[in-house]
Short mmCIF file of C-alpha atoms and ligand atoms in Angstrom, two decimals:
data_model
loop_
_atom_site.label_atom_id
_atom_site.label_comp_id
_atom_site.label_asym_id
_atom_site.label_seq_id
_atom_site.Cartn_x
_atom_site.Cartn_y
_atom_site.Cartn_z
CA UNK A 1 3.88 -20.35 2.13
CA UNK A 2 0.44 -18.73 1.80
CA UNK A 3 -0.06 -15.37 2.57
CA UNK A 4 -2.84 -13.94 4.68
CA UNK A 5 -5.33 -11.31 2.66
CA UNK A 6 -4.35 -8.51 5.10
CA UNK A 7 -1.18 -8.06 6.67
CA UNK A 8 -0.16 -8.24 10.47
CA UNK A 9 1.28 -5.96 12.31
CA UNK A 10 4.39 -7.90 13.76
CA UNK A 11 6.16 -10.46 11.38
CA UNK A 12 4.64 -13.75 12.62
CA UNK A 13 5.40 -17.29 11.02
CA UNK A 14 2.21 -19.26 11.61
CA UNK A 15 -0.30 -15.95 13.25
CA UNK A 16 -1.99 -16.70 16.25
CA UNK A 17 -5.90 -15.83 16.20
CA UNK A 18 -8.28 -15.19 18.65
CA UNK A 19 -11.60 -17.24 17.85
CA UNK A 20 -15.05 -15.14 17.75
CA UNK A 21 -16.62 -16.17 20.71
CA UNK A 22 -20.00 -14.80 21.29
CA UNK A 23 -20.28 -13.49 24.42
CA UNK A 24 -16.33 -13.85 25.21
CA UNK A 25 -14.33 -11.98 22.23
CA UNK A 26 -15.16 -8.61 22.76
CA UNK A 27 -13.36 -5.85 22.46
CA UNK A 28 -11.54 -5.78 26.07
CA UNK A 29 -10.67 -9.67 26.00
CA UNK A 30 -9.77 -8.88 22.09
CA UNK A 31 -7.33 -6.46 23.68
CA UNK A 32 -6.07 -8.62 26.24
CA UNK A 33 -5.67 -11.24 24.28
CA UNK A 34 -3.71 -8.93 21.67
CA UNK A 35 -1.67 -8.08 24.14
CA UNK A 36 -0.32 -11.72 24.97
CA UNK A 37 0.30 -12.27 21.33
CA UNK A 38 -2.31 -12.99 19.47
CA UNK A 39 -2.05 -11.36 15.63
CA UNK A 40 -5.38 -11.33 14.71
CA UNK A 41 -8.93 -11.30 16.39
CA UNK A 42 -12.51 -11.37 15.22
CA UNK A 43 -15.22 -10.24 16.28
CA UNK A 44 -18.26 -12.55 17.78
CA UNK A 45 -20.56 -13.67 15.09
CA UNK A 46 -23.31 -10.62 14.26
CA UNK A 47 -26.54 -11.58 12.87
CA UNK A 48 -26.66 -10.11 9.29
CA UNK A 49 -30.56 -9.36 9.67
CA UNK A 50 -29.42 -7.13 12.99
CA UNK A 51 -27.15 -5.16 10.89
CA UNK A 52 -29.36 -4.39 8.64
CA UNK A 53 -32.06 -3.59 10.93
CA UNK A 54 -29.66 -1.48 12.46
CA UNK A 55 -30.51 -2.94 15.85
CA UNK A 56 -28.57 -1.14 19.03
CA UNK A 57 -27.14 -4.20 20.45
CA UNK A 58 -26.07 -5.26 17.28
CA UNK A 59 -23.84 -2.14 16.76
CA UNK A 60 -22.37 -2.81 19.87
CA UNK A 61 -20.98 -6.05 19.24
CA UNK A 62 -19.48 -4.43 15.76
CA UNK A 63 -17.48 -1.57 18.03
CA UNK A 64 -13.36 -2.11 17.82
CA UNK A 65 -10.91 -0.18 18.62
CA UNK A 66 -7.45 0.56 16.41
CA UNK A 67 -5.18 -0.85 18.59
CA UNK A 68 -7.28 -4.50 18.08
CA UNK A 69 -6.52 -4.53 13.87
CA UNK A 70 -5.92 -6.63 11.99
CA UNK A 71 -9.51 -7.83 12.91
CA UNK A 72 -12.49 -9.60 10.88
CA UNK A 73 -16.06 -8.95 11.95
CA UNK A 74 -17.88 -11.81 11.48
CA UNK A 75 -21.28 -12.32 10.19
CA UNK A 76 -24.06 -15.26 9.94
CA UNK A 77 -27.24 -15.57 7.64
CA UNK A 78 -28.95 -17.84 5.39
CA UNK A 79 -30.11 -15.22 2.95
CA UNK A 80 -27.23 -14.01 0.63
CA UNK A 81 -28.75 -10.90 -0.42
CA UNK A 82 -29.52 -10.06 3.54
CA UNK A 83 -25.12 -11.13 4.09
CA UNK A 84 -24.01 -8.66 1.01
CA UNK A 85 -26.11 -5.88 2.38
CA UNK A 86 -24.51 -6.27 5.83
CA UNK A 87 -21.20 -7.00 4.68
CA UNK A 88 -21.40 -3.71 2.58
CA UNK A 89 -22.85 -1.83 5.51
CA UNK A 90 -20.12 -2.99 8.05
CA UNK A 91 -17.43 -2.37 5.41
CA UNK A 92 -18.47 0.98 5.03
CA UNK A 93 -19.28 1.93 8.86
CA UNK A 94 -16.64 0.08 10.87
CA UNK A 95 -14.15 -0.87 8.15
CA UNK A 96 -12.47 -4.28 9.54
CA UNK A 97 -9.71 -5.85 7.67
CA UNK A 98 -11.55 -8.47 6.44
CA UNK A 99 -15.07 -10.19 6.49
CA UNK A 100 -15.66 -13.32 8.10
CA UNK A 101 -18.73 -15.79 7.37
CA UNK A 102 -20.00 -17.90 9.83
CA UNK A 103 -20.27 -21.63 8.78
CA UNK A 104 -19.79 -23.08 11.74
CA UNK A 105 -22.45 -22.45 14.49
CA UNK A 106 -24.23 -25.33 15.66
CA UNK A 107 -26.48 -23.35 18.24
CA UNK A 108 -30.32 -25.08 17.15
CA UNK A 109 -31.55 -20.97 17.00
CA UNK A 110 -29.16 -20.03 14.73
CA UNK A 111 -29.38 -23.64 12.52
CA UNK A 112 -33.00 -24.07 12.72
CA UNK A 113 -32.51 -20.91 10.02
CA UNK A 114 -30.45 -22.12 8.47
CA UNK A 115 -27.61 -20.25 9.69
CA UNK A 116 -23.91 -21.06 10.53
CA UNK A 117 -23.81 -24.91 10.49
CA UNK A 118 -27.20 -24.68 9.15
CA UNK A 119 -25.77 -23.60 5.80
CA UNK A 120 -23.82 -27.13 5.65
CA UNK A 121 -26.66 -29.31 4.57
CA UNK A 122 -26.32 -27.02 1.56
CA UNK A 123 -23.48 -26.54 -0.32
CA UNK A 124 -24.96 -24.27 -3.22
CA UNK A 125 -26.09 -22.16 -0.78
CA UNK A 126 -22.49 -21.88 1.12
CA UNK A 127 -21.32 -20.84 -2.53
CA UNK A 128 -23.95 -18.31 -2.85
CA UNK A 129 -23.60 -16.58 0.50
CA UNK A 130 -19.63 -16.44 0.02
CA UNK A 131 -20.44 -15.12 -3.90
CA UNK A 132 -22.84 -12.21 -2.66
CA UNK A 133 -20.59 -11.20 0.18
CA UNK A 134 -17.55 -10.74 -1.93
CA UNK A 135 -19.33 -9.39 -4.69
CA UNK A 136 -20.84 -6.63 -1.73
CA UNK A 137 -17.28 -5.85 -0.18
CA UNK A 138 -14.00 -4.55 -1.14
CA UNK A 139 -12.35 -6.72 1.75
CA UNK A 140 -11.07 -9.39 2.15
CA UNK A 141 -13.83 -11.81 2.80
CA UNK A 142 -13.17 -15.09 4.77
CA UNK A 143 -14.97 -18.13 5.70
CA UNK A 144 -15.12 -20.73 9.11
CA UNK A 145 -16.28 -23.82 8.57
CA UNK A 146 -17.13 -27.18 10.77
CA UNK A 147 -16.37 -30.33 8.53
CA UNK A 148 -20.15 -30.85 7.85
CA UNK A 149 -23.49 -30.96 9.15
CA UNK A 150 -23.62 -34.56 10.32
CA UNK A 151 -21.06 -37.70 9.72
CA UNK A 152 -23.35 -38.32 6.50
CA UNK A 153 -22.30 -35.07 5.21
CA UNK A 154 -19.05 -35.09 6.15
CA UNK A 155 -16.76 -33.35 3.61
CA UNK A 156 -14.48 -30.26 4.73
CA UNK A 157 -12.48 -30.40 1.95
CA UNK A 158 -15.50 -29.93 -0.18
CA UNK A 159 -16.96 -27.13 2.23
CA UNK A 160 -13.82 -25.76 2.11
CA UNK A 161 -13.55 -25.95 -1.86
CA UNK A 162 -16.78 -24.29 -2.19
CA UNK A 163 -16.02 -21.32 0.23
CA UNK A 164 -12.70 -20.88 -2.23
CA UNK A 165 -14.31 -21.14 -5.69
CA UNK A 166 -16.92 -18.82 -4.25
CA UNK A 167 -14.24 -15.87 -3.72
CA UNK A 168 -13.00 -16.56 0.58
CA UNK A 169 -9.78 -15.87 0.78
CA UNK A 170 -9.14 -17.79 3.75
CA UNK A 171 -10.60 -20.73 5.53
CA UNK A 172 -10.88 -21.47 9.12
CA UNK A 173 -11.67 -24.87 10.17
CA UNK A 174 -13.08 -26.48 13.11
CA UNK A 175 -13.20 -30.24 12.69
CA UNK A 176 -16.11 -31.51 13.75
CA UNK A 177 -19.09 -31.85 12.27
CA UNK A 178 -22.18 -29.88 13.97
CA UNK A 179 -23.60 -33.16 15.33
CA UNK A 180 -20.56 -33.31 17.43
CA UNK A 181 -21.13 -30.05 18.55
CA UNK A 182 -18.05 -29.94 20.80
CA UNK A 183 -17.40 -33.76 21.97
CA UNK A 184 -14.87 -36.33 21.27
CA UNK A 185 -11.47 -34.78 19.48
CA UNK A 186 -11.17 -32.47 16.96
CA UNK A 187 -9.51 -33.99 13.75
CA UNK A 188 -6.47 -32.66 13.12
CA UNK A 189 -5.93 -34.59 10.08
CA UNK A 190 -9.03 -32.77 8.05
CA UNK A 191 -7.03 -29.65 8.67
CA UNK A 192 -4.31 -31.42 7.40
CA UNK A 193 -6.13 -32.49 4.48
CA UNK A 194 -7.88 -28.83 3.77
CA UNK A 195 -4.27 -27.44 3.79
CA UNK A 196 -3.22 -30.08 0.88
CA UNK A 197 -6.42 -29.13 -1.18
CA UNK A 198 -6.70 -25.24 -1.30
CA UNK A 199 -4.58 -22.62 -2.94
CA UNK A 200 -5.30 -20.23 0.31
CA UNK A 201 -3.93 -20.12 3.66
CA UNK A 202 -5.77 -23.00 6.12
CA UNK A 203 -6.36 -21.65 9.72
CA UNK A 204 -6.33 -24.91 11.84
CA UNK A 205 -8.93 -24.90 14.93
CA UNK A 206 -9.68 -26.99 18.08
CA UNK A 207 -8.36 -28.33 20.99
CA UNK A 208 -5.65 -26.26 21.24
CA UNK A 209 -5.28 -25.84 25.35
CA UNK A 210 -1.41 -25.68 26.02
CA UNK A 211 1.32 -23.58 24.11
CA UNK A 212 2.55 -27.15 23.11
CA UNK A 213 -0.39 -27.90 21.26
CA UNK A 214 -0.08 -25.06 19.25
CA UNK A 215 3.18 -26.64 18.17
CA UNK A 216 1.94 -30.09 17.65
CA UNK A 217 -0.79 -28.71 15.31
CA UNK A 218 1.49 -26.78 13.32
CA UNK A 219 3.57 -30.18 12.80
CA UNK A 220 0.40 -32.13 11.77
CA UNK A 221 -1.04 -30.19 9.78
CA UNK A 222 0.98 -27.73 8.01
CA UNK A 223 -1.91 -25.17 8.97
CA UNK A 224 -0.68 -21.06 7.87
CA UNK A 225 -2.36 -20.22 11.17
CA UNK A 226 -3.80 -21.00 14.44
CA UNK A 227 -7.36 -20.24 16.28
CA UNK A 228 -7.68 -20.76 20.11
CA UNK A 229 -11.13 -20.38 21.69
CA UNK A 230 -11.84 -22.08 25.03
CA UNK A 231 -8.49 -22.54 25.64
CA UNK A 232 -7.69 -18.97 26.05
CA UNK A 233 -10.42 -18.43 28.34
CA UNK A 234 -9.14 -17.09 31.64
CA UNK A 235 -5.65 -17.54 30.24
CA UNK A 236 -5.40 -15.21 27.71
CA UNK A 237 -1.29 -15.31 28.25
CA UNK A 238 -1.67 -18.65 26.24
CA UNK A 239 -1.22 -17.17 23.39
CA UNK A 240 2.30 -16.08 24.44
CA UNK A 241 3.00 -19.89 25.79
CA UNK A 242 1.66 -20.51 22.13
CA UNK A 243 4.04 -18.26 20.37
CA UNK A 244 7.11 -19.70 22.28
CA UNK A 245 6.22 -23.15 21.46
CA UNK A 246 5.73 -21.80 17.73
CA UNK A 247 9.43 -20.66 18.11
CA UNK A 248 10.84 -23.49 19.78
CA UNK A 249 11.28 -21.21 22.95
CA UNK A 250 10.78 -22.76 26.18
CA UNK A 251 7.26 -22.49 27.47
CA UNK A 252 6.63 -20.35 30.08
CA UNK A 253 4.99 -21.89 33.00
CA UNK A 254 1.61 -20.80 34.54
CA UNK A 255 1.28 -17.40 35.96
CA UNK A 256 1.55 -17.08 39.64
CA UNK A 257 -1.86 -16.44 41.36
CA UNK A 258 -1.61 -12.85 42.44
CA UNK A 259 -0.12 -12.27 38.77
CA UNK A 260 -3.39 -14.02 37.38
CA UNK A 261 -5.52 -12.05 39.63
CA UNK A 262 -4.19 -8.66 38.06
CA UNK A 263 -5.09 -9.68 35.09
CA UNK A 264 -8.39 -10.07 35.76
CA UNK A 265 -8.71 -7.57 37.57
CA UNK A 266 -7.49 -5.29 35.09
CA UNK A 267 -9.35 -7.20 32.62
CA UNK A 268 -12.56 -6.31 34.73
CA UNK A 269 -11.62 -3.04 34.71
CA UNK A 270 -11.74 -2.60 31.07
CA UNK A 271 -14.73 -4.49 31.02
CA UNK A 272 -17.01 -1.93 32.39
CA UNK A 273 -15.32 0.63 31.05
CA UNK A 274 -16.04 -0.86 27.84
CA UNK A 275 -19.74 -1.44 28.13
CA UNK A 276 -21.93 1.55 29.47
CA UNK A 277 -24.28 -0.01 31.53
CA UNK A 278 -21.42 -1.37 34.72
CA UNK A 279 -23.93 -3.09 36.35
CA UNK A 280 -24.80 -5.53 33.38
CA UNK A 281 -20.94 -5.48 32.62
CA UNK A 282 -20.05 -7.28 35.98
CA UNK A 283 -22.88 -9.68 35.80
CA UNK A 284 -21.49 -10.74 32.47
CA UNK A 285 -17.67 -10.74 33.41
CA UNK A 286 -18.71 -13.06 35.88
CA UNK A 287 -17.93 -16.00 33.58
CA UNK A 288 -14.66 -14.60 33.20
CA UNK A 289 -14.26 -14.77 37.35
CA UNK A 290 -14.89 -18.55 37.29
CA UNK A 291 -12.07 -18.92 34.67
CA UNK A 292 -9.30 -16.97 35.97
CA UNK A 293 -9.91 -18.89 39.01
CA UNK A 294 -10.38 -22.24 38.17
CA UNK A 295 -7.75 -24.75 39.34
CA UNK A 296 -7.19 -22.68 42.78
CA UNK A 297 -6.59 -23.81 46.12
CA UNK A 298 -10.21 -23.50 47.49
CA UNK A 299 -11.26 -22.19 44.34
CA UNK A 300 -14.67 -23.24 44.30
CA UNK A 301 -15.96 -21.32 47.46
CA UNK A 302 -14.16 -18.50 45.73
CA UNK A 303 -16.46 -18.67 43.39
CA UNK A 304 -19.68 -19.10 45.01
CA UNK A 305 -18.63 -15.68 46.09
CA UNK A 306 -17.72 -14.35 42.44
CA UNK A 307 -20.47 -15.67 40.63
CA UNK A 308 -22.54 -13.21 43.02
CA UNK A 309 -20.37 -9.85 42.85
CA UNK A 310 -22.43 -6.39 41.93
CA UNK A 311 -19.42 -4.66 41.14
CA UNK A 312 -16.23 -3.74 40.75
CA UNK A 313 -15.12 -3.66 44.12
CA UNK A 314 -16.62 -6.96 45.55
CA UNK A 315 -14.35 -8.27 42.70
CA UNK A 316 -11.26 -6.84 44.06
CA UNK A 317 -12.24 -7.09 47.55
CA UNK A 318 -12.92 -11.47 47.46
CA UNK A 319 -9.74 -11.69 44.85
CA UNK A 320 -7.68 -9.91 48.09
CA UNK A 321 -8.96 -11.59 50.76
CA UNK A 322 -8.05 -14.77 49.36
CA UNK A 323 -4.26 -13.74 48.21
CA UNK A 324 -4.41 -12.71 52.24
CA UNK A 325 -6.26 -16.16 53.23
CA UNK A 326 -3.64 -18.02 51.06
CA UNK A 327 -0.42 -16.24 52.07
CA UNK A 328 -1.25 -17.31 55.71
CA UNK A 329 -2.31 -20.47 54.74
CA UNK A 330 1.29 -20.86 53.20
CA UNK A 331 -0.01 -21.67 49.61
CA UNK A 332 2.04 -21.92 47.41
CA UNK A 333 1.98 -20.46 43.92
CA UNK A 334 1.26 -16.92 44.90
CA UNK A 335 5.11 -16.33 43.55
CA UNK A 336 6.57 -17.20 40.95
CA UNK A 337 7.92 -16.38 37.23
CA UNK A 338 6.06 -15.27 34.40
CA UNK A 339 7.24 -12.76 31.95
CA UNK A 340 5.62 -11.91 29.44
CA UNK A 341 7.16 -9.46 26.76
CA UNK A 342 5.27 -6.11 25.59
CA UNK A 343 3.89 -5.44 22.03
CA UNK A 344 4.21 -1.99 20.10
CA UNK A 345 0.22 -2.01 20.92
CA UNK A 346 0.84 -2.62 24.47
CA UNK A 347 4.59 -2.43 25.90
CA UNK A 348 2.92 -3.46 29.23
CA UNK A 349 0.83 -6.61 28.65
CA UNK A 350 0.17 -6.81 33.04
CA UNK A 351 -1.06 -3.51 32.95
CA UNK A 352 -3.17 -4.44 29.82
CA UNK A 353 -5.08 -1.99 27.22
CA UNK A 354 -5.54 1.73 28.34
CA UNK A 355 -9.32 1.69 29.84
CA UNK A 356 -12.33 3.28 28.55
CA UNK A 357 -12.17 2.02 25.01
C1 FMN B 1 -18.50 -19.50 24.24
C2 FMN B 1 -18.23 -19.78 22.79
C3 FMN B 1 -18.77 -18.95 21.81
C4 FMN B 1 -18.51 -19.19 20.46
N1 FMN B 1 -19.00 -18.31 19.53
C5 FMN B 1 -18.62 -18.46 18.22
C6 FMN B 1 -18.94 -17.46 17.26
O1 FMN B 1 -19.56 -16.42 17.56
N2 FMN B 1 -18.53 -17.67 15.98
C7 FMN B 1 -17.82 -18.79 15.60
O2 FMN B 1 -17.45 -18.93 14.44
N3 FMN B 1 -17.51 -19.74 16.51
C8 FMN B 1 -17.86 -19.58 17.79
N4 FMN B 1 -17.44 -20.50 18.72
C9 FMN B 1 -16.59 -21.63 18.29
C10 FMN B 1 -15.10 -21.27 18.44
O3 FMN B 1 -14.76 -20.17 17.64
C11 FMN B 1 -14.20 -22.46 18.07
O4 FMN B 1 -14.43 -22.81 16.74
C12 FMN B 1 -14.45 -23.70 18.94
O5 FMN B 1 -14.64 -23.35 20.30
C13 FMN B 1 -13.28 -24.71 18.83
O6 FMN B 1 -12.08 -24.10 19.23
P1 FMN B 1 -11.42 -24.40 20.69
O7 FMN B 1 -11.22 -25.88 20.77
O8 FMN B 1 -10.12 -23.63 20.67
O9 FMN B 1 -12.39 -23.93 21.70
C14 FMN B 1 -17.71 -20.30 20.07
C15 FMN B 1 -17.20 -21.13 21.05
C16 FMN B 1 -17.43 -20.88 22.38
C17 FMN B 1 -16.82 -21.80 23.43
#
């Protein structure tokens, strides 16, 4: 078995980890998501050059709270002396557990840099970054990769490879290449294949929308850890129907809708505690809104009405009124089971995080 560079904080054979997600894994869905079970998080990606600069927004994205470790911030760039001096700088200000690069971004803004998936068309570059940002940090530093730029490049094992001569400690991988971007299915068997040829634990990535999957992956690969993105988006208690598959526990089923709805509410809640300006923080958990209530009975006039809330109460008030609506329209999953079990961090996970963090 290999071991993780930093250690967890519960005893977990194959760790669950919450993807960076730009503009989704902040630090109150970190929390949340913490709170169903996932062991480690990471930040979204952070642009190395905003570091640096020492831009506002930037420092925003790099805020984390104790209760959310262990946690990687990660970080994107083409340059490798611009990725030390950024690694080195969020080592010494913010001190995550480890240092994740960012191989893997196939947005054309980023690329057309030469960033994230950008850095595949060149693998003496990938080994350079990785060099300069170990050589800048004390941490742990870590690396997620696609399996190449294009099907001509194709190569994960030899992405992966370089990332580990170069110093990562740990490899991520999301198999596609970024001409896929995020179509077709990812390949499980490149995972598989990446686990076989590095000395350092494999994190196996994509596709993983059920707690079952998490199993099957696990079986198929051999990966020494998991990373959900879309899958945990409004469903963050996936990662405890992960962790029970994982176990060979039965899966818990769905949460019932007024349970769901108390999530995101508290979710919400955190939300704008989280990020000063409340205004701009419901206009941005509105994404959230259309997640937690996808799937629903009448769901998608719910919505209309969600995607045009102000604030905090408009969110509470629609999520009501239809519990109300859809108790006297007899509907059913508004009971049901779904347990979920505490954590040290949180013994409450339906009450989530503490607010104003
Ligand atoms: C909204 C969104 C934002 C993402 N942002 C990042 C990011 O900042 N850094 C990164 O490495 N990957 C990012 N990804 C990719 C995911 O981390 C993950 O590799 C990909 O979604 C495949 O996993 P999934 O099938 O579980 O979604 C993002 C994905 C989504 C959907």
């Amino acid at each position: 078995m290999k071991t993780l560079p930093f250690a967890l904080r519960a005893r977990a054979r194959t760790p669950l980890f919450l993807a960076p997600q730009a503009g989704v894994s902040e630090s109150p869905f970190r929390r949340l998501c913490r709170s169903f079970g996932a062991d480690v998080v990471l930040t979204e990606f952070v642009s190395a050059e905003g570091i640096v600069r020492g831009s506002g927004r930037t420092a925003h994205y790099l805020r984390f709270d104790d209760e959310e470790r262990p946690i990687g911030i990660q970080i994107f760039g083409a340059d490798p002396e611009t990725m030390a001096e950024a690694a080195s700088l969020v080592t010494e200000v913010y001190g995550p557990d480890f240092v994740d690069i960012n191989f893997g971004c196939p947005v054309k803004k980023v690329v057309k840099r030469n960033g994230g998936s950008g850095c595949l068309r060149d693998l003496e570059l990938v080994g350079r970054i990785v060099r300069a940002v170990v050589a800048a940090t004390p941490l742990p530093v870590t690396a997620k990769i696609r399996s190449g730029f294009d099907e001509s490049s194709r190569d994960p094992v030899a992405i992966g490879r370089t990332c580990r001569d170069a110093g990562a400690r740990m490899v991520t991988l999301h198999p596609r290449t970024r001409a896929d971007m995020y179509s077709g299915q990812a390949r499980w068997d490149e995972i598989a294949a990446l686990v076989d040829a590095l000395d350092v634990p494999v994190i196996g990535n994509g596709d993983v929308r059920r707690g079952e999957d998490a199993h099957r992956m696990r079986e198929r690969t051999g990966c020494d850890g998991i990373m959900i993105a879309r899958g945990s988006h409004g469903a963050p208690w996936l990662f405890h129907q992960a962790r029970a598959a994982l176990d060979g526990r039965p899966v818990p089923g769905e949460p019932d809708t007024r349970t769901r709805f108390e999530i995101c509410i508290r979710h919400a809640e955190n939300a704008v505690a989280f990020e000063r300006d409340g205004d701009k923080a419901v206009r941005e958990f509105r994404k959230h809104l259309g997640w937690y209530t996808r799937g629903l009975a009448g769901g998608r006039r719910l919505r209309q009405r969600l995607f045009q809330v102000r604030d905090l109460s408009e969110v509470r008030e629609f999520l009501g009124r239809y519990l109300a609506s859809a108790g006297e329209r007899g509907c059913s999953g508004l009971a049901g089971g779904f347990i979920v079990t505490g954590s040290r961090a949180n013994p409450d996970p339906l009450r989530g995080p503490p607010a104003g963090r």
